Tab-separated table of C-alpha atoms and ligand atoms in Angstrom:
chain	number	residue	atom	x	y	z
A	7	UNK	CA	195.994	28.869	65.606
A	8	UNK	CA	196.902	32.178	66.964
A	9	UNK	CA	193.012	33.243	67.273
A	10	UNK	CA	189.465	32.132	68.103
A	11	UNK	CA	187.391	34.738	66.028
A	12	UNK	CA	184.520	32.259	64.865
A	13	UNK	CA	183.277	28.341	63.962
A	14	UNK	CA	183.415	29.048	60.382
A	15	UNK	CA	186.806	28.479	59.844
A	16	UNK	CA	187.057	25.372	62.086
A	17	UNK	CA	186.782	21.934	61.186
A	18	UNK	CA	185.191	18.726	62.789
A	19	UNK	CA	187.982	17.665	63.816
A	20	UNK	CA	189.176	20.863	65.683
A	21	UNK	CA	185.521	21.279	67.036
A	22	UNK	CA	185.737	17.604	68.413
A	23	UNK	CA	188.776	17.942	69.798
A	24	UNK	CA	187.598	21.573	71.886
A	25	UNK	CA	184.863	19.298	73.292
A	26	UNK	CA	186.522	16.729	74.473
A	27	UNK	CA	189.005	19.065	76.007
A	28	UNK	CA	186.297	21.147	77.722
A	29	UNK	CA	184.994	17.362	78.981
A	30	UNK	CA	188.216	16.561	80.707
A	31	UNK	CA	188.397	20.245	82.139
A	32	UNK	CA	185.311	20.160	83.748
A	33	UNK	CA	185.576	16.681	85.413
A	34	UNK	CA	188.814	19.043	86.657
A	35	UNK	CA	186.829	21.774	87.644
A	36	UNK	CA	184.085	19.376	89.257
A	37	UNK	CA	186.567	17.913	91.490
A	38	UNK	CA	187.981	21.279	92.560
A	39	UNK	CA	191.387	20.966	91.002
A	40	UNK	CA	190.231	24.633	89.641
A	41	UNK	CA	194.077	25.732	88.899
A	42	UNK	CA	196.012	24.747	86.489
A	43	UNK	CA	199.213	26.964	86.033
A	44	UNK	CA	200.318	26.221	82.682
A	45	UNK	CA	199.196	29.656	81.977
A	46	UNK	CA	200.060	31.542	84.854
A	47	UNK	CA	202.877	33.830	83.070
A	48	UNK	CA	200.211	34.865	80.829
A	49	UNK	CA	198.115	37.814	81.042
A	50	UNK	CA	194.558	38.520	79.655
A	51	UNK	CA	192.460	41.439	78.959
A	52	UNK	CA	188.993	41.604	78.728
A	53	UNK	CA	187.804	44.591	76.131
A	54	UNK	CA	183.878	44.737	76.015
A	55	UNK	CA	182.415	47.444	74.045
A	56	UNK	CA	179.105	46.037	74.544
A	57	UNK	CA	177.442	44.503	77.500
A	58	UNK	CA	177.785	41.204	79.105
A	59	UNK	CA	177.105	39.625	82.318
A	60	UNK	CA	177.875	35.657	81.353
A	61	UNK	CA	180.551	35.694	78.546
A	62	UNK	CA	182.307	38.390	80.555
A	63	UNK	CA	182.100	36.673	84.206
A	64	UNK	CA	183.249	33.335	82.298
A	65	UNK	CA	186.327	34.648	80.832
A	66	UNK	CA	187.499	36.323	84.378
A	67	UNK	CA	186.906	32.643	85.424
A	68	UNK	CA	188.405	30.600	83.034
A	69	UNK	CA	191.257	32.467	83.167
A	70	UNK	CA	191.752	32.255	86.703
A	71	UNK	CA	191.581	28.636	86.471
A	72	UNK	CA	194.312	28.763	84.311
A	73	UNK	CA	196.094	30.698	86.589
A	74	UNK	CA	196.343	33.676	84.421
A	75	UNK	CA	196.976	37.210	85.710
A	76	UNK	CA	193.346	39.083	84.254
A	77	UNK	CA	192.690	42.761	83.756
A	78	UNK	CA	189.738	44.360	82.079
A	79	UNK	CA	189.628	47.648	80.082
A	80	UNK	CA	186.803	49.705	81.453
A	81	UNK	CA	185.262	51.047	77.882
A	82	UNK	CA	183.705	54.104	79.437
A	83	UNK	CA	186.361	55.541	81.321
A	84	UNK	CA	188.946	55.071	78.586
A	85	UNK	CA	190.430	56.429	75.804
A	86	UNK	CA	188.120	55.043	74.009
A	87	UNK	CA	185.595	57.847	75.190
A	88	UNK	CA	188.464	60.753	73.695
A	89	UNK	CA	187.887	59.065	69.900
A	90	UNK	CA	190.970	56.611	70.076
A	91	UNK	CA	190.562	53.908	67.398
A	92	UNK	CA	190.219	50.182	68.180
A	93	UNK	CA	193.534	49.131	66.361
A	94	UNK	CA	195.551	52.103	68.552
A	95	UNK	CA	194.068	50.612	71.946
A	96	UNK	CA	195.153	47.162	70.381
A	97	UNK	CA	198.099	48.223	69.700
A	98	UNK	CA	199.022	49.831	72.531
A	99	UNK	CA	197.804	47.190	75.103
A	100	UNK	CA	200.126	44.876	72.633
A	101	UNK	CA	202.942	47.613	73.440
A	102	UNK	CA	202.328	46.817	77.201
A	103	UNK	CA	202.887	42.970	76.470
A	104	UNK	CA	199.289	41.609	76.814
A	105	UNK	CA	198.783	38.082	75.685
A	106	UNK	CA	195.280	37.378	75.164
A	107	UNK	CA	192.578	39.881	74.494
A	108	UNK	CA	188.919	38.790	74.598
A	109	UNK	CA	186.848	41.778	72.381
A	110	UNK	CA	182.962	42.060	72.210
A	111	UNK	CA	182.110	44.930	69.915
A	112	UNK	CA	178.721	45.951	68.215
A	113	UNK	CA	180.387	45.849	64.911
A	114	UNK	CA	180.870	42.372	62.865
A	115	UNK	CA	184.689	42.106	62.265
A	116	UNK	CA	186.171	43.970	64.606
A	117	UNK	CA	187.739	40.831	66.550
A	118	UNK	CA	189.071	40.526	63.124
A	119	UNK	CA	190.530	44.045	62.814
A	120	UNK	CA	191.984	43.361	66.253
A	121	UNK	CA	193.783	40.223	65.332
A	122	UNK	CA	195.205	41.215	61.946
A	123	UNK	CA	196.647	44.126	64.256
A	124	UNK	CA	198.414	42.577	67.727
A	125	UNK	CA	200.703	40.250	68.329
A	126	UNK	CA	198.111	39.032	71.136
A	127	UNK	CA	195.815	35.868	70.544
A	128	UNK	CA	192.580	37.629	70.086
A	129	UNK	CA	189.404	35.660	71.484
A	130	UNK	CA	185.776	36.611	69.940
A	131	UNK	CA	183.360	37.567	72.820
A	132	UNK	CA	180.655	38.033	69.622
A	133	UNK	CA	180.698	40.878	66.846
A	134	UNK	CA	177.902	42.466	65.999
A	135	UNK	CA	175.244	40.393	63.810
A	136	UNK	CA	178.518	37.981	62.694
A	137	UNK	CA	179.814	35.247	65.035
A	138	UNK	CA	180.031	34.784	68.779
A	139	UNK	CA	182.395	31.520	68.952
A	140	UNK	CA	182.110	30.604	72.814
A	141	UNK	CA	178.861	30.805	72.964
A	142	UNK	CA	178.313	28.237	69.851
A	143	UNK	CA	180.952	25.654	71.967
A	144	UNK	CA	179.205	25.665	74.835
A	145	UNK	CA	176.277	25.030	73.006
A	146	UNK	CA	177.555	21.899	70.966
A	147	UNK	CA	178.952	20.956	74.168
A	148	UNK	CA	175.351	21.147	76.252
A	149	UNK	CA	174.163	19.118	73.164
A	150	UNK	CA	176.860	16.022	73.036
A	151	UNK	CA	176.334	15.905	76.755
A	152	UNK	CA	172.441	15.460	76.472
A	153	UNK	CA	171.994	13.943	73.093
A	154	UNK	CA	175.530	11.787	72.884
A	155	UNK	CA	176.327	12.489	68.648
A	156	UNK	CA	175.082	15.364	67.130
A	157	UNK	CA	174.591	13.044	63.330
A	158	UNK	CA	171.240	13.472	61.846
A	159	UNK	CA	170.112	15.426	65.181
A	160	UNK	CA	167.253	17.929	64.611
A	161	UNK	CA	168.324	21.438	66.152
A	162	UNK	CA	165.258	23.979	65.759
A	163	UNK	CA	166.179	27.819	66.324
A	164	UNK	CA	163.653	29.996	66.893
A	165	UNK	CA	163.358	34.322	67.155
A	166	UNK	CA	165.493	37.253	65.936
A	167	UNK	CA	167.903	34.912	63.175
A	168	UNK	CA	168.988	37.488	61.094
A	169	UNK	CA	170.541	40.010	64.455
A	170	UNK	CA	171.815	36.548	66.001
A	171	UNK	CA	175.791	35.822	65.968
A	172	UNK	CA	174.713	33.160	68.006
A	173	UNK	CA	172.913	31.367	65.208
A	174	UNK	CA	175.525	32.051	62.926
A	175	UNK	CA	178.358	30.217	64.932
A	176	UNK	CA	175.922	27.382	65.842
A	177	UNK	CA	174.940	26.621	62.361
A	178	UNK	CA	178.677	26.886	60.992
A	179	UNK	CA	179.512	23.954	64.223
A	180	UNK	CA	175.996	21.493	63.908
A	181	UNK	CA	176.170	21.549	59.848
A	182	UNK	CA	180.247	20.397	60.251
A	183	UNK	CA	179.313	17.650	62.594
A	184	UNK	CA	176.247	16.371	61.130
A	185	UNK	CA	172.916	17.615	62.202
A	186	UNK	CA	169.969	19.139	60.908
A	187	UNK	CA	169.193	22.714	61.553
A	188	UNK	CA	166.113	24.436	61.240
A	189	UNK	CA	165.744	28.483	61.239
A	190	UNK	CA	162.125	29.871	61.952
A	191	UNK	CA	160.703	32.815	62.702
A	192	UNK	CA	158.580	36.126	61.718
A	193	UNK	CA	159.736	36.825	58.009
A	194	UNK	CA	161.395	40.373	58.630
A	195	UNK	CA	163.739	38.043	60.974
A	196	UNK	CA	164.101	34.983	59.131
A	197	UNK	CA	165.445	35.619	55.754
A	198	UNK	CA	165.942	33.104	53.130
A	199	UNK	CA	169.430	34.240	52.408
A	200	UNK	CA	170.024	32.378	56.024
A	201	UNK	CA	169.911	28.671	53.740
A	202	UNK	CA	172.994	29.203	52.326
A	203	UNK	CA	174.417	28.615	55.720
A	204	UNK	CA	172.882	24.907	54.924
A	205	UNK	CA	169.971	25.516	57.071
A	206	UNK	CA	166.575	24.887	56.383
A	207	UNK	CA	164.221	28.215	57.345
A	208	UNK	CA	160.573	28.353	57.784
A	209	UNK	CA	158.078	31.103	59.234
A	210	UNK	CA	155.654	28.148	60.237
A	211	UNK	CA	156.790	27.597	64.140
A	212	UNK	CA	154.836	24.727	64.634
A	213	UNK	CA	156.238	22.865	61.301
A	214	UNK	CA	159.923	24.194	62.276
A	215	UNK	CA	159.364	21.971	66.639
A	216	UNK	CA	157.659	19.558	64.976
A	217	UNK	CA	160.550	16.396	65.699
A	218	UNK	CA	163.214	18.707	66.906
A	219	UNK	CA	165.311	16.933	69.423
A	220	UNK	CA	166.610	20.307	70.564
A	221	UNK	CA	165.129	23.104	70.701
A	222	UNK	CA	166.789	26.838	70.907
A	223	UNK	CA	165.048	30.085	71.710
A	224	UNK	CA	166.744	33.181	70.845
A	225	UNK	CA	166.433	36.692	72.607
A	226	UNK	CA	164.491	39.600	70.014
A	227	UNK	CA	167.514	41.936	69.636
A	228	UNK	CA	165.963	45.282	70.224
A	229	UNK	CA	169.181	46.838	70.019
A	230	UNK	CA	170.091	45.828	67.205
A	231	UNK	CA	166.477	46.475	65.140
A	232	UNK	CA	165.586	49.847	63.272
A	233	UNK	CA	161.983	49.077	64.155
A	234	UNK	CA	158.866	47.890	62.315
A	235	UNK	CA	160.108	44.335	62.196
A	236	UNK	CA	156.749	42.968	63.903
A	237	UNK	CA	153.830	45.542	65.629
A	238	UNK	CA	154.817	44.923	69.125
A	239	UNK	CA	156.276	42.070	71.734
A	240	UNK	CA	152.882	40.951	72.389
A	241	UNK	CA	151.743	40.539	69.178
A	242	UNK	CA	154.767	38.435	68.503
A	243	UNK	CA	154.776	36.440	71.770
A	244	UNK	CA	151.053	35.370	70.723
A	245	UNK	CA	152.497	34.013	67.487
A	246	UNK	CA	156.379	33.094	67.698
A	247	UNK	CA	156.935	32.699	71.781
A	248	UNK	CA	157.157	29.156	72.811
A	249	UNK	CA	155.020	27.556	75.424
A	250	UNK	CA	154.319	24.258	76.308
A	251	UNK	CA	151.717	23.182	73.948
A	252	UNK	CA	153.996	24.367	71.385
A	253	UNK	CA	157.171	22.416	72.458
A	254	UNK	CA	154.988	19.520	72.951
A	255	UNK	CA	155.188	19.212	69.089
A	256	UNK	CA	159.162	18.358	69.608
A	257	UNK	CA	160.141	14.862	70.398
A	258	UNK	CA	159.262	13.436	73.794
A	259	UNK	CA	163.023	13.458	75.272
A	260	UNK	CA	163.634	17.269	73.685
A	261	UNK	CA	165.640	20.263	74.900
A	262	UNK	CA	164.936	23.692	75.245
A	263	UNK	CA	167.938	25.952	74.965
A	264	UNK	CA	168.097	29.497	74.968
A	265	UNK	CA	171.766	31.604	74.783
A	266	UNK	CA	169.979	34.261	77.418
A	267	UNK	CA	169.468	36.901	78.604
A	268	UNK	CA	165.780	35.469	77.680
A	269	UNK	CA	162.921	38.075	77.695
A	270	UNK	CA	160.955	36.094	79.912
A	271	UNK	CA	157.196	35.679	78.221
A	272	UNK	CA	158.289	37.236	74.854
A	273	UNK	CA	160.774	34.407	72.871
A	274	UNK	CA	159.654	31.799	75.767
A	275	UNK	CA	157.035	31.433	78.267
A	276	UNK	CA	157.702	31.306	81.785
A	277	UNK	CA	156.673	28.383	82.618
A	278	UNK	CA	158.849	25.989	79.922
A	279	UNK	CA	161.700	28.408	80.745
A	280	UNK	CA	161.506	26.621	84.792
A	281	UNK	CA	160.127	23.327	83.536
A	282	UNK	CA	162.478	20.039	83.393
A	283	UNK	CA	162.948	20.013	79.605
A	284	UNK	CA	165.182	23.874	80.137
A	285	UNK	CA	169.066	23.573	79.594
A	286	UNK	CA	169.691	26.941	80.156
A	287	UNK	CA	171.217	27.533	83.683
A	288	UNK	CA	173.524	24.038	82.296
A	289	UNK	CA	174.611	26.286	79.374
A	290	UNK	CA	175.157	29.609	81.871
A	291	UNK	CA	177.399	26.774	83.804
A	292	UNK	CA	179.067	25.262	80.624
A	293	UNK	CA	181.071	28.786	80.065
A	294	UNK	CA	183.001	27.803	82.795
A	295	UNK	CA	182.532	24.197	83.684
B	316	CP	N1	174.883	34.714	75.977
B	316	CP	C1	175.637	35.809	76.228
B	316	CP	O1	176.530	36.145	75.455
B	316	CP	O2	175.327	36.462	77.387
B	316	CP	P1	175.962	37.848	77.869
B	316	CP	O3	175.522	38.903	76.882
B	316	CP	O4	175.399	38.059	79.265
B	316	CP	O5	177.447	37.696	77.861
């Protein structure tokens, strides 16, 4: 596999086998033995045409544990800014014998474009509404840590489904190994179209935690809206955000999960966010360890 551009075209068995790499890595990483140098001749480039703080932190550190040499194209001072085109800065960081680039980009299959146009192993940092790959690992692996076997396991996901390339990798990874997933959320982000994914949706929050062993809030993507999808935040907080009577529908050992950056108070309430049942800083740490 020259690439990593999304979960849908992996199998079980390559999924499983990510995992339980990532499990013997971070027992590694745990007891300091941070570098291995079976990559150290390589070099990486991190291209991020959107924003990150955690996907773009983790990659600088993975790579470094691998011992790799790391350099990161600053999207605002580059060409990029005098109209060059993705495939010519591809192709001529491919010129300058780059091995790995790592691409977030607002628009869904441009990792894609990338890859079909460098040499390079091309990573997926997320595209647009479409997949976002590392992300979806880390969650599966957050989940086989706390729940042991993801068969028959109830994942509920909750908020802005149709802007999420979040949901879209997770669903692709928890349907191939076995569990149930649940979509919910305000109709204009929930659409049915999302079952053929093989996911159940609802609009009825309460029905959708009801059982879940895990469940995931995700962030309202106001960036990616053209507005009039709900009347405000507060209106939707009052009827989609989770609290704790809320999550106290879920089973008695559940998860909450959440890809972040949350919006504190609108997809989940403060107070479940920094209560014992939140995974999230444990999924912040699983990018890396
Ligand atoms: N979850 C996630 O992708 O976070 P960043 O946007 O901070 O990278």
């Amino acid at each position: 596999m020259k690439d990593l551009l999304g979960i849908r075209h992996l199998d079980k068995t390559e999924i499983m086998t990510i995992l339980e790499t990532a499990k013997i890595m971070k027992q590694r990483i745990l007891q300091k033995e941070l570098r291995q140098d079976n990559l150290a001749n390589n070099t990486l480039i991190t291209l991020f045409y959107e924003n990150s703080t955690r996907t773009k932190i983790s990659f600088d550190t993975a790579a470094l544990y691998q011992g790799m040499k790391i350099m990161s194209l600053d999207i605002n001072t580059s060409s990029v800014q005098k109209g060059e085109t993705l495939v010519d800065t591809g192709v001529t960081l491919d010129s300058m014998g780059i091995d790995f680039m790592v691409i977030r980009h607002s628009m869904s299959g441009a990792s894609h474009l990338l890859a079909k146009n460098v040499k390079a192993s091309v990573i997926n940092a997320g595209d647009g509404a479409n997949e976002h790959p590392t992300q979806a690992l880390l969650d599966l692996f957050t989940m086989w840590e706390k729940k042991g076997s993801f068969e028959d396991l109830n994942v509920t996901i909750v908020g802005d489904i149709n802007h999420s390339r979040v949901v879209r990798s997770n669903v692709f990874g928890l349907k191939k190994l076995g569990a149930n997933v649940t979509l919910a959320g305000a109709g204009t982000l929930v659409s049915k179209g999302m079952e053929a994914l093989g996911a159940n949706v609802t609009h009825d929050i309460k029905e959708a935690i009801t059982d879940a062993d895990v469940v995931m809030g995700l962030r309202i993507q106001m960036e990616r809206q053209k507005g009039g999808m709900f009347p405000n935040l507060r209106e939707y907080s009052q009827i989609y955000g989770i609290d704790q009577e809320i999550f106290s529908l879920a089973k008695s050992d559940a998860i909450l999960m959440h890809p972040a950056p949350v919006n504190r108070g609108v997809e989940l309430m403060p107070e479940l966010i920094d209560s014992p049942v939140s995974v999230i800083d444990e999924q912040v740490q699983r990018k890396v360890l």
